[in-house]
mmCIF file of C-alpha atoms in Angstrom:
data_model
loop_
_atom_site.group_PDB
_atom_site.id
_atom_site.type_symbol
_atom_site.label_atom_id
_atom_site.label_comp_id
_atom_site.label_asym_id
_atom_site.label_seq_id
_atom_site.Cartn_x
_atom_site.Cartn_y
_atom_site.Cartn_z
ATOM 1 C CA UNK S 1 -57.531 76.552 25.531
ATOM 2 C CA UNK S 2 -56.048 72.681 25.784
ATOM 3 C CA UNK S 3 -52.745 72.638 24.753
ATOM 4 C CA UNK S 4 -50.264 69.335 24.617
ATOM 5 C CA UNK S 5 -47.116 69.435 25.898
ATOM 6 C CA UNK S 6 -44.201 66.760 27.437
ATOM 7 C CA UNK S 7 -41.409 67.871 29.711
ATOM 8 C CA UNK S 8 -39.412 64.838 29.670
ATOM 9 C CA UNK S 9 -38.754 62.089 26.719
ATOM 10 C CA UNK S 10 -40.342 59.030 27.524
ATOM 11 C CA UNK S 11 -43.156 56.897 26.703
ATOM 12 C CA UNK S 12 -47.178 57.891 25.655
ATOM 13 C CA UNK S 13 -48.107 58.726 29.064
ATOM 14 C CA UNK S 14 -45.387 61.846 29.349
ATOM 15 C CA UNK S 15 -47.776 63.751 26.582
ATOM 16 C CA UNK S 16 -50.206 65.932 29.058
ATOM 17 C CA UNK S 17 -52.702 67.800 27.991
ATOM 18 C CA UNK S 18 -52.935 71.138 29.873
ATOM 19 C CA UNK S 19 -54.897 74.619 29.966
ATOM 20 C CA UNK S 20 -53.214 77.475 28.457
ATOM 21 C CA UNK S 21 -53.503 81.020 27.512
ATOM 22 C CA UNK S 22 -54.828 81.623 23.766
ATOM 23 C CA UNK S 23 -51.444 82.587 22.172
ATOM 24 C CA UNK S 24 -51.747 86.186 19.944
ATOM 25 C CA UNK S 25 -50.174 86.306 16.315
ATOM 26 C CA UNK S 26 -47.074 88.641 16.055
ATOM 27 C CA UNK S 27 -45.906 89.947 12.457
ATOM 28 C CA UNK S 28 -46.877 88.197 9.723
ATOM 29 C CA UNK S 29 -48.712 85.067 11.830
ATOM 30 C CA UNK S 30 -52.233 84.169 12.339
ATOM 31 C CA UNK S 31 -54.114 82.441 14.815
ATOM 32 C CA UNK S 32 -55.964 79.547 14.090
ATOM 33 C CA UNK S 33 -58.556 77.894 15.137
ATOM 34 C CA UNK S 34 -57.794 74.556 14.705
ATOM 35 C CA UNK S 35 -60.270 71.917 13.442
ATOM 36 C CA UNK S 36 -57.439 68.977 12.278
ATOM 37 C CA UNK S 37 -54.156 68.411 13.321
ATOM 38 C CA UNK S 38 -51.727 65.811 11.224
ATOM 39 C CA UNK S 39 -49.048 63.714 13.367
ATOM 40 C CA UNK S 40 -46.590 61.505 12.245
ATOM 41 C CA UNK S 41 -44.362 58.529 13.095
ATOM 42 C CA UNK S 42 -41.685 60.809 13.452
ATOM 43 C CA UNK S 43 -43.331 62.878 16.178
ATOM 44 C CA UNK S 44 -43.204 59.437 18.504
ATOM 45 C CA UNK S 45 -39.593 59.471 17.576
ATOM 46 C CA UNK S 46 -38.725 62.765 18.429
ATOM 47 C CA UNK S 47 -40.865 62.154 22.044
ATOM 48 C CA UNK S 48 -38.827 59.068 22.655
ATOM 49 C CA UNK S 49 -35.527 58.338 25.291
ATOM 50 C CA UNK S 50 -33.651 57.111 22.146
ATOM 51 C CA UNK S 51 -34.113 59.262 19.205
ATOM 52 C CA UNK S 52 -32.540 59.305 16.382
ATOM 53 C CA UNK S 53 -33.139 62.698 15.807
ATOM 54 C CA UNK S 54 -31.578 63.476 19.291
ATOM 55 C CA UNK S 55 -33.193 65.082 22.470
ATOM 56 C CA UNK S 56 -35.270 67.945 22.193
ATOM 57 C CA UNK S 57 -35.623 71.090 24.108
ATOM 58 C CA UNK S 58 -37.972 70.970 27.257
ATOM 59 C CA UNK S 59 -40.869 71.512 27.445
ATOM 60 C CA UNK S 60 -42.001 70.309 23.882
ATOM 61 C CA UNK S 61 -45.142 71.496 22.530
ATOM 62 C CA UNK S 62 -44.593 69.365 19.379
ATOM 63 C CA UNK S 63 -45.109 71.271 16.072
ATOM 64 C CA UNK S 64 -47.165 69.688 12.849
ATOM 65 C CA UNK S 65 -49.668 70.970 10.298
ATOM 66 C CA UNK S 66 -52.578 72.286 11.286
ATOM 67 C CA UNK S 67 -56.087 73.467 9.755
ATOM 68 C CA UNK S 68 -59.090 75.118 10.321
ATOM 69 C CA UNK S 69 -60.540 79.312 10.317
ATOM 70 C CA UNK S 70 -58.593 82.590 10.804
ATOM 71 C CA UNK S 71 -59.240 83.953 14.075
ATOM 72 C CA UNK S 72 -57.253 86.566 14.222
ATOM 73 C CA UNK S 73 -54.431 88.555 12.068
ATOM 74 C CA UNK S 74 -50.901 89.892 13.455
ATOM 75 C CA UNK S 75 -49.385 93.269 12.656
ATOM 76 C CA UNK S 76 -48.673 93.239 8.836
ATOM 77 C CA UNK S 77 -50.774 90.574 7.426
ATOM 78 C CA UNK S 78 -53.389 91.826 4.894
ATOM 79 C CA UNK S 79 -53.771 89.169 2.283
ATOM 80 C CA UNK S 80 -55.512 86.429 4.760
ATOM 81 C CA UNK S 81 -58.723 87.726 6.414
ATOM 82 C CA UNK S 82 -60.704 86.452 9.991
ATOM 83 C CA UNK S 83 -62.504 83.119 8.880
ATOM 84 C CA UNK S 84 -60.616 82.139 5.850
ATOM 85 C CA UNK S 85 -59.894 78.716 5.504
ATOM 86 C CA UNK S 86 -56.145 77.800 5.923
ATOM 87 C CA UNK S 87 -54.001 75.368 5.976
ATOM 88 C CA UNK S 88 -50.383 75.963 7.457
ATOM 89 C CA UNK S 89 -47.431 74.532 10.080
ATOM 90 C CA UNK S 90 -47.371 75.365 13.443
ATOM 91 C CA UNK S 91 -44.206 75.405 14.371
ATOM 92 C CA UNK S 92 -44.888 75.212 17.993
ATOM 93 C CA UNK S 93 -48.191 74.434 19.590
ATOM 94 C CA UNK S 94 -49.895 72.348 17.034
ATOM 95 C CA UNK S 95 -51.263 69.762 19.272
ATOM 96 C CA UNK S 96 -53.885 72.414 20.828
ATOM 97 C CA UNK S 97 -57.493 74.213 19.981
ATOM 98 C CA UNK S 98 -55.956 76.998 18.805
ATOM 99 C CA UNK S 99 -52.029 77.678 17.029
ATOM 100 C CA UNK S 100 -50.018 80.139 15.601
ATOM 101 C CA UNK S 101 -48.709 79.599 11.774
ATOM 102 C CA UNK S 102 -46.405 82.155 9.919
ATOM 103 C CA UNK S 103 -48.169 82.882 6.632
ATOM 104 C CA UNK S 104 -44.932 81.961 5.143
ATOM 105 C CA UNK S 105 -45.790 78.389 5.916
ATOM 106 C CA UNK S 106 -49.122 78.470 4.652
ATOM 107 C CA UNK S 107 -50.044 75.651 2.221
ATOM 108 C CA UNK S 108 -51.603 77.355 -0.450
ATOM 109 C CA UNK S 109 -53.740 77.681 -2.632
ATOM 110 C CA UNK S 110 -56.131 74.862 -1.140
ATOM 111 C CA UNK S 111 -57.034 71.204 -3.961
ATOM 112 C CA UNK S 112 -60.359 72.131 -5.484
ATOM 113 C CA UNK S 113 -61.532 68.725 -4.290
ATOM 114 C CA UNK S 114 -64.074 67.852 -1.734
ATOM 115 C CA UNK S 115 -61.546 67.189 0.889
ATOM 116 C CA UNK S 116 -62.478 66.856 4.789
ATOM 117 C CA UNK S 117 -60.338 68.850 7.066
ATOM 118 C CA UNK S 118 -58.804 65.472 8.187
ATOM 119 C CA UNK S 119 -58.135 64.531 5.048
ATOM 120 C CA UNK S 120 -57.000 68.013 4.052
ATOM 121 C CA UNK S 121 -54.299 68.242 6.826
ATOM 122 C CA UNK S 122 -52.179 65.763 5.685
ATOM 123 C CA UNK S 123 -51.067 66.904 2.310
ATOM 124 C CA UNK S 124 -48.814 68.639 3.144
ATOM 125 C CA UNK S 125 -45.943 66.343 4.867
ATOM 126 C CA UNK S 126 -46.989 62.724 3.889
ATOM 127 C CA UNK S 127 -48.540 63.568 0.639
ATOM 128 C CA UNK S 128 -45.950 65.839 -0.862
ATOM 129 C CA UNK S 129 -42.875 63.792 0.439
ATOM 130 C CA UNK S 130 -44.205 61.122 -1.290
ATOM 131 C CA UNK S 131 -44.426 63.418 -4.233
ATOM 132 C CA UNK S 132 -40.997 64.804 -4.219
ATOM 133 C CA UNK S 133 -39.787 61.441 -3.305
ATOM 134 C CA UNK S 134 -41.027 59.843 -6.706
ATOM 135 C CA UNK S 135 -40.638 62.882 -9.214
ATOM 136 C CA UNK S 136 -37.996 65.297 -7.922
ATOM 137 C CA UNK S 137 -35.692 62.763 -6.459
ATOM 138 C CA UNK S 138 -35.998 59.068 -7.920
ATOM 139 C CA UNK S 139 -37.354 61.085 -11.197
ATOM 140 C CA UNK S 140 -39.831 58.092 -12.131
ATOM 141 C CA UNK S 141 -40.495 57.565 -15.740
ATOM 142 C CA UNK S 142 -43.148 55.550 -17.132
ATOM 143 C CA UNK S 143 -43.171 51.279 -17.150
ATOM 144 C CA UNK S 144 -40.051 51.523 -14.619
ATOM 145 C CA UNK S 145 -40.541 49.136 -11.226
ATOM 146 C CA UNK S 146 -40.795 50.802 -7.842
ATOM 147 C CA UNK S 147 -40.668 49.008 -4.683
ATOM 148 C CA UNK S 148 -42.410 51.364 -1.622
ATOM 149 C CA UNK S 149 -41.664 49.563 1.460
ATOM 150 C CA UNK S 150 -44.474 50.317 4.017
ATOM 151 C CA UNK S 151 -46.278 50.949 1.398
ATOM 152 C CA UNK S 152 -49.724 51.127 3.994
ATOM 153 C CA UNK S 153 -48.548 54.076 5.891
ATOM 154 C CA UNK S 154 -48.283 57.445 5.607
ATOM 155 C CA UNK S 155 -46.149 58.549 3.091
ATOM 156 C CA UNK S 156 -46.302 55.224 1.246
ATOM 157 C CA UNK S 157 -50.369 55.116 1.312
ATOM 158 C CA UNK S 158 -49.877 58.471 -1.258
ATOM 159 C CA UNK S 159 -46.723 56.998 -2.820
ATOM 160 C CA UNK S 160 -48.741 53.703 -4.096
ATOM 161 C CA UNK S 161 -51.066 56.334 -5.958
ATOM 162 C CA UNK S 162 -49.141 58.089 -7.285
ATOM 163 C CA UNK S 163 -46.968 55.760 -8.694
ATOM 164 C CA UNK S 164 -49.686 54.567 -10.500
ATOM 165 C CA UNK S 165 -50.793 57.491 -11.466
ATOM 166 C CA UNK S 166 -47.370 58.444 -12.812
ATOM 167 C CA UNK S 167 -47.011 55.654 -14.736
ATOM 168 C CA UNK S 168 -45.229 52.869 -12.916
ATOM 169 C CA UNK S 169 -44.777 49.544 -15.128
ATOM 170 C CA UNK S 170 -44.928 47.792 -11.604
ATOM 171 C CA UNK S 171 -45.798 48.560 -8.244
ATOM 172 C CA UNK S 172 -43.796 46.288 -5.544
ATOM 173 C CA UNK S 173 -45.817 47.253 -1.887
ATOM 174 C CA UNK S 174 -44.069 45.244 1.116
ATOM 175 C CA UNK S 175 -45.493 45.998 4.751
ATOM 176 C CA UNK S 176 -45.293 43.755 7.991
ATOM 177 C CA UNK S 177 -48.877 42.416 7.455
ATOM 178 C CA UNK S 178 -51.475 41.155 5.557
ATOM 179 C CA UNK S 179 -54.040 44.113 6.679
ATOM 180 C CA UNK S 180 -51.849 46.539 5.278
ATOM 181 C CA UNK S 181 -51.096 44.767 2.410
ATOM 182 C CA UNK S 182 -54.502 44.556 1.580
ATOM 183 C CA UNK S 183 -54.882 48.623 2.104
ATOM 184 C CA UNK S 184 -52.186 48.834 -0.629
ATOM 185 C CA UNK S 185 -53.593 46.495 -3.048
ATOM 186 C CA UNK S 186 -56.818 48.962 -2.740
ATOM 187 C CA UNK S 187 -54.611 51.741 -3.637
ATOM 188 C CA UNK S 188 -52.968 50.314 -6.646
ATOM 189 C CA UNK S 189 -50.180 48.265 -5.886
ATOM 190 C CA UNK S 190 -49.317 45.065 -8.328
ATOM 191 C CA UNK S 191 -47.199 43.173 -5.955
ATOM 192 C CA UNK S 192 -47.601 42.112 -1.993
ATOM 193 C CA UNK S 193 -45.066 41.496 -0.060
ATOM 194 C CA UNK S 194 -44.395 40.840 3.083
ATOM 195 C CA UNK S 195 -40.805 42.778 4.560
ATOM 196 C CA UNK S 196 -40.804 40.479 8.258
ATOM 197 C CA UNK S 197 -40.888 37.430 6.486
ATOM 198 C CA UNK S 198 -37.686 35.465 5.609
ATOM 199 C CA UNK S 199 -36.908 35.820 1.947
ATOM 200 C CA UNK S 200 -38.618 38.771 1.741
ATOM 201 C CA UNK S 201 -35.885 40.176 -0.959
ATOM 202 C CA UNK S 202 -36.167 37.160 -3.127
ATOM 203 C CA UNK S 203 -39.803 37.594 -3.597
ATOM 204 C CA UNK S 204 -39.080 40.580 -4.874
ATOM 205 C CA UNK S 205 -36.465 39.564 -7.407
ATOM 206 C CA UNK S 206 -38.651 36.363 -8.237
ATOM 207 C CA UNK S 207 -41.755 39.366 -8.992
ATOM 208 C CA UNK S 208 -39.300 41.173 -11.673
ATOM 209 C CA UNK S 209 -38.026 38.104 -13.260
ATOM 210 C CA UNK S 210 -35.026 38.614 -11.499
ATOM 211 C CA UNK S 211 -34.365 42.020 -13.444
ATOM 212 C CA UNK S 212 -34.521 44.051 -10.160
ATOM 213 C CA UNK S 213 -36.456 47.128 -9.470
ATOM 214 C CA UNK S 214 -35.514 50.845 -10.962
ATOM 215 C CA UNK S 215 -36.719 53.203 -7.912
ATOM 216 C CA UNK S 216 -37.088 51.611 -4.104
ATOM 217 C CA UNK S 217 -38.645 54.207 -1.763
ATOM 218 C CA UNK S 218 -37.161 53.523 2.227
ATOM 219 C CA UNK S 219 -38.689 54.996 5.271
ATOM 220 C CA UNK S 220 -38.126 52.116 7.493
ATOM 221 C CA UNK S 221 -33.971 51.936 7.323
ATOM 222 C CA UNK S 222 -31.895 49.599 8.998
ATOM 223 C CA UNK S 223 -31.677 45.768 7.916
ATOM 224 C CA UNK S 224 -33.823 46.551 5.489
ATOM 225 C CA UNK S 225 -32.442 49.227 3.496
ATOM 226 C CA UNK S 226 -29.153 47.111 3.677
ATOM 227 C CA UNK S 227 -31.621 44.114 2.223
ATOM 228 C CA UNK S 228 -32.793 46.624 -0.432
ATOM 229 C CA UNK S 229 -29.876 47.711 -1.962
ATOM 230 C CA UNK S 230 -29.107 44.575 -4.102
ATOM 231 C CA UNK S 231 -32.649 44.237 -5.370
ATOM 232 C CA UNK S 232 -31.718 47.559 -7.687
ATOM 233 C CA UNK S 233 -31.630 47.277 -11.101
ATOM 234 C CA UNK S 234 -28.765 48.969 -13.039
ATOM 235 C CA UNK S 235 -29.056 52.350 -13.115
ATOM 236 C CA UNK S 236 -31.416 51.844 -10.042
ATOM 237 C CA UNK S 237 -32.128 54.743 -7.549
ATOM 238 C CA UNK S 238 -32.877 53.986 -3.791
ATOM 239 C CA UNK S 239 -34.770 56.870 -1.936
ATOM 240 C CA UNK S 240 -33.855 57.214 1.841
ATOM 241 C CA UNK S 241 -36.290 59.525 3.751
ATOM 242 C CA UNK S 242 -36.795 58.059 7.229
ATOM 243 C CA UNK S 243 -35.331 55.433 9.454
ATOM 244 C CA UNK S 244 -38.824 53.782 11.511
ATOM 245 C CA UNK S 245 -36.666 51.037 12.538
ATOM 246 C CA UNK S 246 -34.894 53.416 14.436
ATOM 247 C CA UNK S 247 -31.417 52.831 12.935
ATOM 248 C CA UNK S 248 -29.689 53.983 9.875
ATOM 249 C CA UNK S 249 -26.839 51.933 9.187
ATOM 250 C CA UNK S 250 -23.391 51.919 7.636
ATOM 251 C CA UNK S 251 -23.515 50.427 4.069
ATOM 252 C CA UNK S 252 -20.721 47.520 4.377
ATOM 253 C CA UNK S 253 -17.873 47.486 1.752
ATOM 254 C CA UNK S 254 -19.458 45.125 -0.976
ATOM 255 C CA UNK S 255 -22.661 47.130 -1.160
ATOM 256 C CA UNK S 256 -20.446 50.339 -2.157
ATOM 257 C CA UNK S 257 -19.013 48.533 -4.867
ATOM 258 C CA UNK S 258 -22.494 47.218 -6.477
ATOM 259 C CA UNK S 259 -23.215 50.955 -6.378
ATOM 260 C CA UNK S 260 -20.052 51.722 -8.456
ATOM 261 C CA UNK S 261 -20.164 48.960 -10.594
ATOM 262 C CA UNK S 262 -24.209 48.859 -11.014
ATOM 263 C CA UNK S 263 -24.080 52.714 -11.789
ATOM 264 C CA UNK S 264 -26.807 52.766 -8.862
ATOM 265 C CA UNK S 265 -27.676 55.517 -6.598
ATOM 266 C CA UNK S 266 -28.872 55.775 -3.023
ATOM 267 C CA UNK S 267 -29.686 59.333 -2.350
ATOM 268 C CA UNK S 268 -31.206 60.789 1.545
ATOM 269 C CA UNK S 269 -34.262 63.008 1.153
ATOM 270 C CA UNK S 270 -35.504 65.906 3.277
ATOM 271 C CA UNK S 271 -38.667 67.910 2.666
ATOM 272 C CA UNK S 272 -37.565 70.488 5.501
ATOM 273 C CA UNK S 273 -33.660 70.799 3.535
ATOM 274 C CA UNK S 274 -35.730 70.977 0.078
ATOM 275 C CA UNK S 275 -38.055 73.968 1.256
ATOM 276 C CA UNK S 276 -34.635 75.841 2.770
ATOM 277 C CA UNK S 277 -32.923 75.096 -0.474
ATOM 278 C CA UNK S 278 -34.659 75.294 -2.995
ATOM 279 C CA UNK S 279 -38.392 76.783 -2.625
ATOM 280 C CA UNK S 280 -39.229 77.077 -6.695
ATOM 281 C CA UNK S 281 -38.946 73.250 -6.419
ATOM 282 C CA UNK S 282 -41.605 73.307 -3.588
ATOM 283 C CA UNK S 283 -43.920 75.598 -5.941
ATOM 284 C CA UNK S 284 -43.674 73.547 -8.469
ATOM 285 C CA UNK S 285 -44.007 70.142 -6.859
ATOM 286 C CA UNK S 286 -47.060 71.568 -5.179
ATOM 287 C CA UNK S 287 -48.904 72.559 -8.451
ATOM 288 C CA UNK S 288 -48.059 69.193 -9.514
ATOM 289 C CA UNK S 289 -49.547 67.083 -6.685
ATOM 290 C CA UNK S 290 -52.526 69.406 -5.956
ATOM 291 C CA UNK S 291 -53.409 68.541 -9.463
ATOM 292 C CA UNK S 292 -52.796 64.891 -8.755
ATOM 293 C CA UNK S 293 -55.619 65.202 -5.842
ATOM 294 C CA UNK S 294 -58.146 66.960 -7.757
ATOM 295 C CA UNK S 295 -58.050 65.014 -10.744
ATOM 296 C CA UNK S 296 -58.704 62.008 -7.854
ATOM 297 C CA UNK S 297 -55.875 60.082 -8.335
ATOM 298 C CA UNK S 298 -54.937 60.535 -4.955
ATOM 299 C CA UNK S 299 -56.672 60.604 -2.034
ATOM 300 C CA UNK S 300 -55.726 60.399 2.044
ATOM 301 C CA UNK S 301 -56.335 57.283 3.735
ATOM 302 C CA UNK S 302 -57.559 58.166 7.169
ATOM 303 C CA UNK S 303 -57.234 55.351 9.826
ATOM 304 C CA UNK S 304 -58.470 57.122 12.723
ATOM 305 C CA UNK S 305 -59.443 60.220 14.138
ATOM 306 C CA UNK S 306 -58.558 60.983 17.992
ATOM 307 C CA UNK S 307 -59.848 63.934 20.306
ATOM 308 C CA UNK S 308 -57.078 65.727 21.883
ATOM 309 C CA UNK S 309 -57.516 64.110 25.017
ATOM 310 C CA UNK S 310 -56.152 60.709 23.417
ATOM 311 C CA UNK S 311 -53.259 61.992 22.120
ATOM 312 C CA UNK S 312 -51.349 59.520 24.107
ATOM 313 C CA UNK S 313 -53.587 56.301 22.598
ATOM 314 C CA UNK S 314 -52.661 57.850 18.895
ATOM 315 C CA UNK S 315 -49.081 58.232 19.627
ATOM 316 C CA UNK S 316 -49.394 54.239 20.840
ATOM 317 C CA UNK S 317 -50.895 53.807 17.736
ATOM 318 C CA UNK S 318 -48.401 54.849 15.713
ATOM 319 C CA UNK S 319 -45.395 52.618 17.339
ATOM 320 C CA UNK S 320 -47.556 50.220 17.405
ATOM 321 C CA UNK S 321 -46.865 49.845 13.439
ATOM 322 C CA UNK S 322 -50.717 48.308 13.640
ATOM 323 C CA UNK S 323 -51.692 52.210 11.642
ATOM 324 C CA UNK S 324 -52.056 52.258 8.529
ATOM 325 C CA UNK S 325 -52.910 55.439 5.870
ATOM 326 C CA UNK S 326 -53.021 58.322 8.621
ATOM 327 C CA UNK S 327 -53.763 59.108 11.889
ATOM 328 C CA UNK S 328 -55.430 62.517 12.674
ATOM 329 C CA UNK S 329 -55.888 64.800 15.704
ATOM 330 C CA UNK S 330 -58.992 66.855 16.387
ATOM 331 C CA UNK S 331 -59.636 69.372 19.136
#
């Protein structure tokens, strides 16, 4: 089978897409045969010299959500059958035409929704972080303001829906151009704004009648997320889950004391630390947004779909910052 694998961190080109042996499923896995494969801007991060997530252990065979048939059980595993449907995370090995995935990672049970398997792959990490993001950690309630920067790309793309769908008073997308802030308008939002442009920040305060905005959702970090923080409202809550700029940095003195005296929060996120800690809120979260999807209030945004051979032109892609909804891998 093709497999994709790096042995050194680096750009694109050091992804290499080699022949390997058809792994077999030990107890309580299953092999898949895999028909979509989600990646993520994090996965470029984790592949690059300077990571912020630090360096990796060689060789990488990078992990990620897969989907597609059963084709074969391991020892102990008798509620999934040869050529069910499944959706699930590879741990290891995703990037290939066929991958193990514990059943204990399965994504389950599937939307009732007419879903395509590229579209169906990416629930899972962009869809339900943007979930959790929005009800389990800024705890939206209805007519507050939310500002989703990168509001185009992966997570944001699901967070613009279901905003609206949620109830949002008014949606604030930024993104670093007007392509993608076209895709958001599409999906909902009220407000464009553009995040590389200079006064950026008082756009946004101009768009709330200088009230400020009650949730801000962050994947981007640095500069930023340091430009964000004022633009809260009292009682505000900023949402950190990623850092694209490749920095997260240290909040200076005065920003510490609007927190204090604004009663404002900034709070990380983690969907990996949320499923270790507490799984019921996983369950439940996932009832919620499968719900979301087959009522069709949310649906993926799929950019492009490469072969496995151009895994190296998707990763470019991606750090390109020229993607917008999601970009999908098929063997």
């Amino acid at each position: 089978m093709k497999l994709v694998r790096y042995y050194t961190s680096g750009a694109p080109e050091v992804l290499q897409v080699e022949n390997a042996a058809i792994p077999q499923p030990e107890a309580g896995q299953v092999l898949v045969k895999v028909e979509a494969i989600d990646i993520g801007y994090v996965d470029t991060q984790i592949r690059n010299v300077d990571s912020p997530w630090g360096t990796p252990t060689f060789p990488v065979a990078p992990g990620d959500y897969v989907y597609g048939t059963v084709a074969q059980v391991g020892p102990e595993v008798g509620e999934v059958q040869v050529g069910e449907r499944i959706l699930g995370f590879a741990p290891v090995g995703a990037y290939a035409e066929y991958a193990l995935v514990p059943l204990a990672l399965r994504f389950q049970p599937l939307p009732e929704a007419s879903l395509s398997p590229e579209e169906l792959v990416t629930l899972p990490v962009a869809g339900e972080t943007a979930y959790h993001l929005l009800a389990t950690s800024a705890q939206l309630r209805p007519g507050e303001r939310v500002l989703i920067h990168a509001a185009a790309g992966g997570i944001g793309h699901f967070a613009v829906q279901l905003a609206r769908a949620m109830g949002a008073g008014q949606i604030i997308a930024t993104a670093s151009s007007a392509t993608k802030l076209d895709v958001a308008q599409t999906l909902g939002a009220d407000t464009l704004i553009n995040y590389t442009e200079p006064g950026w920040a008082e756009q946004v305060m101009q768009a709330t009648g200088g009230k400020g905005v009650d949730v801000i959702l962050d994947v981007v970090g640095g500069q930023i997320l340091l430009e964000s923080l004022p633009l809260l409202a009292p009682f505000g809550r900023l949402i950190v889950s990623g850092a694209a700029s490749g920095r997260i940095p240290a909040l200076p003195s005065e920003s510490v004391s609007q927190l204090m005296m604004g009663m404002k929060r900034i709070e990380g996120f983690s969907s990996f630390t949320l499923m270790q800690q507490h799984p019921d809120l996983i369950a439940q979260g996932r009832q919620a947004f499968r719900r979301y999807v087959e009522q069709g209030n949310v649906r993926p945004r799929i950019m492009r779909t490469f072969a496995l051979e151009e895994v190296a032109e998707a990763h470019r892609l991606l750090e390109s910052r020229a993607s917008y909804g999601k970009i999908v891998l098929r063997p």
